[in-house]
Amino acid sequence: MRIDLKKSGPVLVFFLFLAFLYVNGFSRTDQSSDFSDYYEASRNFKQSKDLYSLDALSEVVKEFESGKLKIDQIFDPEVFFRVKAKIENVGSYIYPPTFAFLLIPISGLPFGVASGIFFTVNFIALILSLLLIGKLLGREKSFLFLSAVLLLSLRFVENHQNNNQVGFLLLLLILVSVSVKKDWLSGLVLALAIVIKITPAAFLFYFLYKKRPMVIVYTIIFALGWIALPALYNPEFTWKMNQTWYDLVLDKYLKSPALRAWKNNQSLNSTLAKYFLSYSDLLNQARFGMPFITLTVSQVKIISATLSLGIAGPYLYRVYKGASEGFVLSGLFFFSIIFSGISWIHAFVFLLFPTAFVLSKLWPEQGQPLLIWEKWKSKLIEYRSATIFISISILVLLLNRSFIGNIAEEVILMFSFLLYTSLIQYVCTFYSDRTS
């Protein structure tokens, strides 16, 4: 039986690429990762133990503010490792109790087995997300296109896998919610995504844009249901942990941008905190001469609000004047990263959709030959904004420790270069959307 490589080749390339990623990621599942925190939180839930430990950060900051510790003492090995140990345990689990509760079926298994199951479920979510992205953009059978999208986002995908994170599941839930036609089902899955991590709430705007208000109503109702679900297991403990999550996680984030404003955090609030708030990154600010200028939390909040309005305002105006669904969704995925409390490298897997949206402007139509340079050249010139977007994606791929070394990567992460590259790409989507 002969295989028609012209027809089967793209599918083969796509699934071989995925198989390589799966094998490479699965081989690391027995190592410590973000799933370790989820796993431990789920086990703690079963034993009615506290899931959070964010007060440790306040204790460390108070030691510096009171003068008990001096910032120059951070380089003293004894102080450094004591502070480092405390900070690394701060809010290691920061999700609502529902997520820990939902993991109970696998948290009773040995860590390596549970980690492998969680990784596999997430990887299936990645595959389904790619297929849904293709469907939403009219490229459902373009497997070379999906392979290119995956390659351009490889740094984020690989980092997500190494950390065995929950982002692929969130991505799938969001894409399912915007794809299905039944309002109650859209609300159900979006509510679950929001209850796991607050940032998918941005996609409520999509249903406002689509004039589907019942989805928003269903989302609120189901979100309350998801939050209350663990009460079936332990009502008193669930109530206490939901209060703790609000007080120690959500409320503290709202009050201070400094919380978790560490080197790897590339969000807008984290960047401003690293630049202008003392003690927001106790281990790294002194090394990089930060803060540049010391401001108060209120001043930083004003700057953040002004910049947020400047970023979101043009998007809202474009949507009001008329924009494609691809543009609307791309903007919301960007906002989920830029305005999130924590946007580490793995969080940027949300750029899979905007990358696909912009690449689709350059990609040949179904049935057209792929390897004709003249057609690519004309598209690259016609859609200069898309060309810039893809060039930045390639640049991000190259600016990692494998090519530039650990020290250089630390520097650019401390200055939040991923925030800036994503902002440039966000601007490019405005010029790539030609429907309005």
GROMACS .gro file of C-alpha atoms in nm:
model
  436
    1MET     CA    1   0.000   0.000   0.000
    2ARG     CA    2   0.156   0.326  -0.116
    3ILE     CA    3   0.119   0.647   0.081
    4ASP     CA    4   0.036   0.963  -0.113
    5LEU     CA    5   0.285   1.201   0.047
    6LYS     CA    6   0.126   1.502  -0.120
    7LYS     CA    7  -0.201   1.434   0.065
    8SER     CA    8  -0.078   1.254   0.376
    9GLY     CA    9   0.253   1.437   0.421
   10PRO     CA   10   0.116   1.744   0.605
   11VAL     CA   11  -0.083   1.522   0.844
   12LEU     CA   12   0.224   1.307   0.902
   13VAL     CA   13   0.444   1.610   0.972
   14PHE     CA   14   0.185   1.752   1.213
   15PHE     CA   15   0.149   1.435   1.418
   16LEU     CA   16   0.521   1.353   1.411
   17PHE     CA   17   0.585   1.702   1.551
   18LEU     CA   18   0.325   1.642   1.820
   19ALA     CA   19   0.467   1.296   1.897
   20PHE     CA   20   0.813   1.446   1.945
   21LEU     CA   21   0.674   1.712   2.180
   22TYR     CA   22   0.478   1.452   2.376
   23VAL     CA   23   0.770   1.213   2.422
   24ASN     CA   24   1.005   1.497   2.514
   25GLY     CA   25   0.761   1.643   2.767
   26PHE     CA   26   0.644   1.312   2.913
   27SER     CA   27   1.004   1.215   2.993
   28ARG     CA   28   1.012   1.503   3.246
   29THR     CA   29   0.685   1.433   3.426
   30ASP     CA   30   0.851   1.274   3.728
   31GLN     CA   31   1.043   1.598   3.795
   32SER     CA   32   0.929   1.881   4.020
   33SER     CA   33   0.700   2.122   3.831
   34ASP     CA   34   0.395   2.341   3.874
   35PHE     CA   35   0.195   2.022   3.887
   36SER     CA   36   0.382   1.945   4.211
   37ASP     CA   37   0.200   2.242   4.365
   38TYR     CA   38  -0.137   2.130   4.226
   39TYR     CA   39  -0.074   1.776   4.346
   40GLU     CA   40   0.024   1.887   4.696
   41ALA     CA   41  -0.275   2.125   4.718
   42SER     CA   42  -0.512   1.844   4.618
   43ARG     CA   43  -0.364   1.613   4.882
   44ASN     CA   44  -0.391   1.895   5.138
   45PHE     CA   45  -0.755   1.944   5.041
   46LYS     CA   46  -0.829   1.580   5.120
   47GLN     CA   47  -0.663   1.625   5.460
   48SER     CA   48  -0.829   1.965   5.524
   49LYS     CA   49  -0.491   2.141   5.536
   50ASP     CA   50  -0.437   2.505   5.436
   51LEU     CA   51  -0.374   2.535   5.060
   52TYR     CA   52  -0.206   2.879   5.067
   53SER     CA   53   0.094   3.042   5.232
   54LEU     CA   54   0.106   3.396   5.093
   55ASP     CA   55   0.164   3.559   5.432
   56ALA     CA   56   0.526   3.448   5.411
   57LEU     CA   57   0.591   3.722   5.153
   58SER     CA   58   0.454   3.992   5.383
   59GLU     CA   59   0.682   3.868   5.662
   60VAL     CA   60   0.991   3.898   5.442
   61VAL     CA   61   0.897   4.245   5.315
   62LYS     CA   62   0.833   4.365   5.675
   63GLU     CA   63   1.182   4.250   5.774
   64PHE     CA   64   1.329   4.482   5.509
   65GLU     CA   65   1.093   4.773   5.575
   66SER     CA   66   1.156   4.762   5.949
   67GLY     CA   67   1.533   4.766   5.900
   68LYS     CA   68   1.579   4.422   6.053
   69LEU     CA   69   1.730   4.325   5.717
   70LYS     CA   70   1.915   4.556   5.477
   71ILE     CA   71   1.881   4.516   5.102
   72ASP     CA   72   2.259   4.477   5.065
   73GLN     CA   73   2.240   4.174   5.296
   74ILE     CA   74   2.056   3.987   5.021
   75PHE     CA   75   2.397   3.879   4.887
   76ASP     CA   76   2.493   3.723   5.222
   77PRO     CA   77   2.455   3.347   5.152
   78GLU     CA   78   2.280   3.280   5.484
   79VAL     CA   79   2.024   3.558   5.424
   80PHE     CA   80   1.989   3.483   5.053
   81PHE     CA   81   1.900   3.116   5.096
   82ARG     CA   82   1.665   3.186   5.388
   83VAL     CA   83   1.477   3.452   5.186
   84LYS     CA   84   1.486   3.235   4.874
   85ALA     CA   85   1.335   2.938   5.061
   86LYS     CA   86   1.053   3.155   5.194
   87ILE     CA   87   0.979   3.325   4.862
   88GLU     CA   88   0.974   3.004   4.661
   89ASN     CA   89   0.701   2.871   4.888
   90VAL     CA   90   0.492   3.186   4.865
   91GLY     CA   91   0.163   3.115   4.696
   92SER     CA   92   0.300   2.807   4.524
   93TYR     CA   93  -0.066   2.717   4.478
   94ILE     CA   94  -0.265   3.028   4.388
   95TYR     CA   95  -0.580   2.888   4.228
   96PRO     CA   96  -0.923   2.865   4.392
   97PRO     CA   97  -0.996   2.548   4.595
   98THR     CA   98  -1.213   2.403   4.315
   99PHE     CA   99  -0.908   2.316   4.104
  100ALA     CA  100  -0.744   2.127   4.391
  101PHE     CA  101  -1.074   1.947   4.451
  102LEU     CA  102  -1.108   1.842   4.085
  103LEU     CA  103  -0.761   1.683   4.098
  104ILE     CA  104  -0.853   1.452   4.388
  105PRO     CA  105  -0.909   1.150   4.158
  106ILE     CA  106  -0.540   1.153   4.054
  107SER     CA  107  -0.376   1.303   4.365
  108GLY     CA  108  -0.412   0.970   4.544
  109LEU     CA  109  -0.179   0.810   4.288
  110PRO     CA  110   0.202   0.819   4.311
  111PHE     CA  111   0.334   1.157   4.195
  112GLY     CA  112   0.497   1.028   3.875
  113VAL     CA  113   0.179   0.852   3.764
  114ALA     CA  114  -0.045   1.149   3.850
  115SER     CA  115   0.193   1.388   3.675
  116GLY     CA  116   0.195   1.171   3.362
  117ILE     CA  117  -0.185   1.160   3.353
  118PHE     CA  118  -0.214   1.536   3.399
  119PHE     CA  119   0.047   1.595   3.127
  120THR     CA  120  -0.135   1.365   2.886
  121VAL     CA  121  -0.472   1.531   2.947
  122ASN     CA  122  -0.310   1.870   2.887
  123PHE     CA  123  -0.143   1.748   2.571
  124ILE     CA  124  -0.473   1.620   2.433
  125ALA     CA  125  -0.613   1.964   2.516
  126LEU     CA  126  -0.331   2.120   2.307
  127ILE     CA  127  -0.415   1.901   2.006
  128LEU     CA  128  -0.788   1.977   2.031
  129SER     CA  129  -0.709   2.348   2.075
  130LEU     CA  130  -0.502   2.353   1.756
  131LEU     CA  131  -0.782   2.180   1.564
  132LEU     CA  132  -1.037   2.427   1.701
  133ILE     CA  133  -0.812   2.720   1.609
  134GLY     CA  134  -0.792   2.581   1.256
  135LYS     CA  135  -1.171   2.549   1.242
  136LEU     CA  136  -1.232   2.901   1.374
  137LEU     CA  137  -0.997   3.045   1.112
  138GLY     CA  138  -1.116   2.825   0.825
  139ARG     CA  139  -0.793   2.622   0.824
  140GLU     CA  140  -0.918   2.301   0.983
  141LYS     CA  141  -0.754   2.076   0.722
  142SER     CA  142  -0.436   2.279   0.681
  143PHE     CA  143  -0.201   2.067   0.891
  144LEU     CA  144   0.116   2.236   0.768
  145PHE     CA  145  -0.038   2.567   0.875
  146LEU     CA  146  -0.108   2.427   1.225
  147SER     CA  147   0.247   2.288   1.239
  148ALA     CA  148   0.384   2.634   1.155
  149VAL     CA  149   0.170   2.792   1.430
  150LEU     CA  150   0.302   2.535   1.676
  151LEU     CA  151   0.661   2.596   1.566
  152LEU     CA  152   0.631   2.975   1.600
  153SER     CA  153   0.496   2.929   1.956
  154LEU     CA  154   0.739   2.650   2.041
  155ARG     CA  155   0.921   2.835   2.318
  156PHE     CA  156   0.597   2.886   2.511
  157VAL     CA  157   0.466   2.537   2.439
  158GLU     CA  158   0.788   2.372   2.550
  159ASN     CA  159   0.806   2.584   2.866
  160HIS     CA  160   0.444   2.497   2.943
  161GLN     CA  161   0.525   2.127   2.908
  162ASN     CA  162   0.837   2.150   3.122
  163ASN     CA  163   0.629   2.313   3.395
  164ASN     CA  164   0.338   2.070   3.344
  165GLN     CA  165   0.104   2.367   3.363
  166VAL     CA  166  -0.274   2.403   3.323
  167GLY     CA  167  -0.269   2.654   3.035
  168PHE     CA  168  -0.361   2.411   2.757
  169LEU     CA  169  -0.675   2.310   2.945
  170LEU     CA  170  -0.770   2.676   2.989
  171LEU     CA  171  -0.704   2.741   2.620
  172LEU     CA  172  -0.928   2.450   2.521
  173LEU     CA  173  -1.209   2.557   2.755
  174ILE     CA  174  -1.202   2.910   2.612
  175LEU     CA  175  -1.201   2.786   2.252
  176VAL     CA  176  -1.485   2.543   2.320
  177SER     CA  177  -1.690   2.818   2.485
  178VAL     CA  178  -1.660   3.047   2.181
  179SER     CA  179  -1.715   2.762   1.933
  180VAL     CA  180  -2.032   2.595   2.062
  181LYS     CA  181  -2.373   2.739   1.983
  182LYS     CA  182  -2.559   2.643   2.300
  183ASP     CA  183  -2.550   2.931   2.550
  184TRP     CA  184  -2.563   2.706   2.857
  185LEU     CA  185  -2.268   2.497   2.735
  186SER     CA  186  -2.060   2.806   2.652
  187GLY     CA  187  -2.133   2.937   3.002
  188LEU     CA  188  -2.051   2.604   3.167
  189VAL     CA  189  -1.704   2.563   3.016
  190LEU     CA  190  -1.609   2.931   3.037
  191ALA     CA  191  -1.715   2.934   3.404
  192LEU     CA  192  -1.481   2.642   3.473
  193ALA     CA  193  -1.192   2.824   3.303
  194ILE     CA  194  -1.262   3.137   3.511
  195VAL     CA  195  -1.284   2.940   3.835
  196ILE     CA  196  -0.947   2.779   3.764
  197LYS     CA  197  -0.785   3.112   3.672
  198ILE     CA  198  -0.952   3.455   3.668
  199THR     CA  199  -0.805   3.582   3.338
  200PRO     CA  200  -1.044   3.389   3.104
  201ALA     CA  201  -1.316   3.625   3.236
  202ALA     CA  202  -1.193   3.862   2.962
  203PHE     CA  203  -1.379   3.643   2.714
  204LEU     CA  204  -1.714   3.749   2.856
  205PHE     CA  205  -1.658   4.052   2.633
  206TYR     CA  206  -1.670   3.824   2.328
  207PHE     CA  207  -2.025   3.718   2.412
  208LEU     CA  208  -2.120   4.081   2.467
  209TYR     CA  209  -1.978   4.152   2.120
  210LYS     CA  210  -2.172   3.854   1.976
  211LYS     CA  211  -2.493   3.974   2.147
  212ARG     CA  212  -2.528   3.653   2.346
  213PRO     CA  213  -2.604   3.793   2.693
  214MET     CA  214  -2.742   3.461   2.819
  215VAL     CA  215  -2.392   3.314   2.802
  216ILE     CA  216  -2.280   3.576   3.055
  217VAL     CA  217  -2.575   3.489   3.279
  218TYR     CA  218  -2.503   3.117   3.253
  219THR     CA  219  -2.132   3.179   3.319
  220ILE     CA  220  -2.209   3.359   3.646
  221ILE     CA  221  -2.452   3.088   3.756
  222PHE     CA  222  -2.218   2.802   3.669
  223ALA     CA  223  -1.918   2.982   3.822
  224LEU     CA  224  -2.101   2.992   4.154
  225GLY     CA  225  -2.175   2.624   4.108
  226TRP     CA  226  -1.811   2.536   4.036
  227ILE     CA  227  -1.699   2.738   4.340
  228ALA     CA  228  -1.951   2.558   4.563
  229LEU     CA  229  -1.881   2.211   4.417
  230PRO     CA  230  -1.608   2.115   4.670
  231ALA     CA  231  -1.860   2.178   4.949
  232LEU     CA  232  -2.009   1.840   4.858
  233TYR     CA  233  -1.688   1.693   4.995
  234ASN     CA  234  -1.619   1.925   5.290
  235PRO     CA  235  -1.852   2.227   5.331
  236GLU     CA  236  -1.675   2.403   5.621
  237PHE     CA  237  -1.326   2.363   5.477
  238THR     CA  238  -1.442   2.474   5.130
  239TRP     CA  239  -1.591   2.794   5.275
  240LYS     CA  240  -1.275   2.864   5.472
  241MET     CA  241  -1.044   2.804   5.172
  242ASN     CA  242  -1.256   3.019   4.941
  243GLN     CA  243  -1.228   3.300   5.196
  244THR     CA  244  -0.854   3.242   5.228
  245TRP     CA  245  -0.812   3.244   4.850
  246TYR     CA  246  -0.997   3.575   4.824
  247ASP     CA  247  -0.815   3.739   5.118
  248LEU     CA  248  -0.463   3.616   5.048
  249VAL     CA  249  -0.462   3.593   4.669
  250LEU     CA  250  -0.724   3.803   4.491
  251ASP     CA  251  -0.747   4.086   4.745
  252LYS     CA  252  -0.370   4.119   4.777
  253TYR     CA  253  -0.328   4.128   4.400
  254LEU     CA  254  -0.583   4.408   4.378
  255LYS     CA  255  -0.415   4.604   4.656
  256SER     CA  256  -0.054   4.571   4.545
  257PRO     CA  257   0.105   4.512   4.204
  258ALA     CA  258   0.422   4.404   4.388
  259LEU     CA  259   0.289   4.060   4.473
  260ARG     CA  260   0.473   3.796   4.270
  261ALA     CA  261   0.644   4.068   4.061
  262TRP     CA  262   0.946   3.848   4.003
  263LYS     CA  263   1.194   3.825   3.719
  264ASN     CA  264   0.995   3.570   3.518
  265ASN     CA  265   0.663   3.755   3.554
  266GLN     CA  266   0.609   3.946   3.229
  267SER     CA  267   0.270   4.106   3.298
  268LEU     CA  268   0.215   4.483   3.292
  269ASN     CA  269   0.166   4.518   3.668
  270SER     CA  270   0.469   4.301   3.743
  271THR     CA  271   0.686   4.506   3.508
  272LEU     CA  272   0.584   4.835   3.670
  273ALA     CA  273   0.641   4.685   4.015
  274LYS     CA  274   0.991   4.568   3.923
  275TYR     CA  275   1.071   4.910   3.778
  276PHE     CA  276   0.924   5.132   4.052
  277LEU     CA  277   0.843   4.942   4.376
  278SER     CA  278   1.106   4.842   4.629
  279TYR     CA  279   1.110   4.479   4.747
  280SER     CA  280   0.884   4.354   4.467
  281ASP     CA  281   1.159   4.114   4.356
  282LEU     CA  282   1.380   4.073   4.658
  283LEU     CA  283   1.626   3.841   4.487
  284ASN     CA  284   1.679   4.022   4.159
  285GLN     CA  285   1.610   4.396   4.182
  286ALA     CA  286   1.941   4.479   4.348
  287ARG     CA  287   2.129   4.281   4.083
  288PHE     CA  288   1.979   4.486   3.800
  289GLY     CA  289   1.975   4.830   3.962
  290MET     CA  290   1.601   4.834   4.024
  291PRO     CA  291   1.378   5.005   4.111
  292PHE     CA  292   1.484   5.279   3.871
  293ILE     CA  293   1.272   5.531   4.064
  294THR     CA  294   1.092   5.450   4.388
  295LEU     CA  295   0.720   5.524   4.370
  296THR     CA  296   0.426   5.446   4.597
  297VAL     CA  297   0.177   5.167   4.526
  298SER     CA  298  -0.089   5.432   4.449
  299GLN     CA  299   0.135   5.600   4.192
  300VAL     CA  300   0.211   5.269   4.024
  301LYS     CA  301  -0.161   5.190   4.013
  302ILE     CA  302  -0.229   5.521   3.838
  303ILE     CA  303   0.042   5.445   3.580
  304SER     CA  304  -0.099   5.095   3.534
  305ALA     CA  305  -0.455   5.222   3.486
  306THR     CA  306  -0.339   5.485   3.235
  307LEU     CA  307  -0.138   5.233   3.033
  308SER     CA  308  -0.421   4.978   3.049
  309LEU     CA  309  -0.663   5.234   2.906
  310GLY     CA  310  -0.411   5.325   2.637
  311ILE     CA  311  -0.372   4.957   2.543
  312ALA     CA  312  -0.737   4.850   2.560
  313GLY     CA  313  -0.894   5.174   2.431
  314PRO     CA  314  -0.796   5.137   2.062
  315TYR     CA  315  -0.912   4.774   2.068
  316LEU     CA  316  -1.256   4.869   2.202
  317TYR     CA  317  -1.285   5.144   1.940
  318ARG     CA  318  -1.190   4.905   1.659
  319VAL     CA  319  -1.444   4.648   1.779
  320TYR     CA  320  -1.710   4.920   1.798
  321LYS     CA  321  -1.634   5.034   1.442
  322GLY     CA  322  -1.629   4.677   1.313
  323ALA     CA  323  -1.370   4.399   1.332
  324SER     CA  324  -1.338   4.033   1.245
  325GLU     CA  325  -1.399   3.763   1.506
  326GLY     CA  326  -1.034   3.660   1.472
  327PHE     CA  327  -0.926   4.010   1.572
  328VAL     CA  328  -1.170   4.024   1.864
  329LEU     CA  329  -1.050   3.690   2.003
  330SER     CA  330  -0.682   3.772   1.941
  331GLY     CA  331  -0.712   4.091   2.144
  332LEU     CA  332  -0.872   3.907   2.435
  333PHE     CA  333  -0.595   3.646   2.433
  334PHE     CA  334  -0.339   3.928   2.443
  335PHE     CA  335  -0.522   4.095   2.733
  336SER     CA  336  -0.528   3.765   2.923
  337ILE     CA  337  -0.148   3.777   2.922
  338ILE     CA  338  -0.072   4.148   2.948
  339PHE     CA  339  -0.317   4.227   3.228
  340SER     CA  340  -0.281   3.901   3.421
  341GLY     CA  341  -0.139   3.902   3.772
  342ILE     CA  342   0.113   3.637   3.671
  343SER     CA  343   0.233   3.590   3.314
  344TRP     CA  344   0.532   3.363   3.313
  345ILE     CA  345   0.666   3.219   2.988
  346HIS     CA  346   0.422   2.928   2.988
  347ALA     CA  347   0.125   3.171   3.006
  348PHE     CA  348   0.214   3.293   2.656
  349VAL     CA  349   0.072   2.973   2.504
  350PHE     CA  350  -0.239   3.191   2.472
  351LEU     CA  351  -0.058   3.350   2.176
  352LEU     CA  352  -0.126   3.036   1.974
  353PHE     CA  353  -0.452   3.188   1.853
  354PRO     CA  354  -0.324   3.539   1.762
  355THR     CA  355  -0.025   3.376   1.589
  356ALA     CA  356  -0.259   3.159   1.383
  357PHE     CA  357  -0.484   3.458   1.307
  358VAL     CA  358  -0.196   3.667   1.172
  359LEU     CA  359  -0.019   3.378   0.994
  360SER     CA  360  -0.346   3.300   0.812
  361LYS     CA  361  -0.309   3.637   0.634
  362LEU     CA  362   0.018   3.519   0.479
  363TRP     CA  363  -0.065   3.152   0.426
  364PRO     CA  364  -0.174   3.040   0.076
  365GLU     CA  365  -0.540   2.954   0.031
  366GLN     CA  366  -0.658   2.593   0.031
  367GLY     CA  367  -0.542   2.416  -0.286
  368GLN     CA  368  -0.277   2.675  -0.376
  369PRO     CA  369   0.086   2.557  -0.396
  370LEU     CA  370   0.283   2.629  -0.080
  371LEU     CA  371   0.640   2.654  -0.203
  372ILE     CA  372   0.619   2.939  -0.452
  373TRP     CA  373   0.845   3.222  -0.338
  374GLU     CA  374   0.685   3.491  -0.556
  375LYS     CA  375   0.346   3.444  -0.390
  376TRP     CA  376   0.502   3.447  -0.043
  377LYS     CA  377   0.697   3.760  -0.135
  378SER     CA  378   0.386   3.947  -0.248
  379LYS     CA  379   0.199   3.846   0.069
  380LEU     CA  380   0.491   3.946   0.292
  381ILE     CA  381   0.495   4.289   0.129
  382GLU     CA  382   0.117   4.330   0.128
  383TYR     CA  383   0.080   4.232   0.494
  384ARG     CA  384   0.385   4.404   0.641
  385SER     CA  385   0.228   4.401   0.988
  386ALA     CA  386   0.187   4.022   0.969
  387THR     CA  387   0.549   3.995   0.852
  388ILE     CA  388   0.662   4.196   1.157
  389PHE     CA  389   0.446   3.980   1.386
  390ILE     CA  390   0.596   3.655   1.255
  391SER     CA  391   0.949   3.802   1.265
  392ILE     CA  392   0.903   3.884   1.633
  393SER     CA  393   0.780   3.529   1.698
  394ILE     CA  394   1.101   3.399   1.540
  395LEU     CA  395   1.306   3.648   1.746
  396VAL     CA  396   1.142   3.524   2.068
  397LEU     CA  397   1.231   3.169   1.966
  398LEU     CA  398   1.595   3.267   1.926
  399LEU     CA  399   1.620   3.479   2.243
  400ASN     CA  400   1.631   3.187   2.484
  401ARG     CA  401   1.908   3.041   2.694
  402SER     CA  402   1.996   2.779   2.432
  403PHE     CA  403   2.119   3.057   2.201
  404ILE     CA  404   2.204   3.355   2.423
  405GLY     CA  405   2.294   3.186   2.753
  406ASN     CA  406   2.141   3.199   3.101
  407ILE     CA  407   2.275   3.541   3.203
  408ALA     CA  408   2.149   3.723   2.893
  409GLU     CA  409   1.811   3.555   2.923
  410GLU     CA  410   1.788   3.659   3.289
  411VAL     CA  411   1.854   4.021   3.192
  412ILE     CA  412   1.589   4.040   2.920
  413LEU     CA  413   1.334   3.861   3.139
  414MET     CA  414   1.400   4.101   3.425
  415PHE     CA  415   1.324   4.387   3.187
  416SER     CA  416   1.007   4.203   3.075
  417PHE     CA  417   1.098   4.175   2.709
  418LEU     CA  418   0.808   3.934   2.647
  419LEU     CA  419   0.567   4.207   2.754
  420TYR     CA  420   0.713   4.440   2.492
  421THR     CA  421   0.723   4.182   2.213
  422SER     CA  422   0.361   4.087   2.283
  423LEU     CA  423   0.257   4.455   2.281
  424ILE     CA  424   0.421   4.504   1.941
  425GLN     CA  425   0.246   4.193   1.810
  426TYR     CA  426  -0.082   4.318   1.956
  427VAL     CA  427  -0.043   4.640   1.755
  428CYS     CA  428   0.035   4.432   1.444
  429THR     CA  429  -0.304   4.260   1.468
  430PHE     CA  430  -0.474   4.596   1.408
  431TYR     CA  431  -0.305   4.633   1.071
  432SER     CA  432  -0.345   4.265   0.983
  433ASP     CA  433  -0.724   4.281   1.021
  434ARG     CA  434  -0.851   4.411   0.688
  435THR     CA  435  -1.222   4.343   0.733
  436SER     CA  436  -1.311   4.680   0.885
   0.00000   0.00000   0.00000
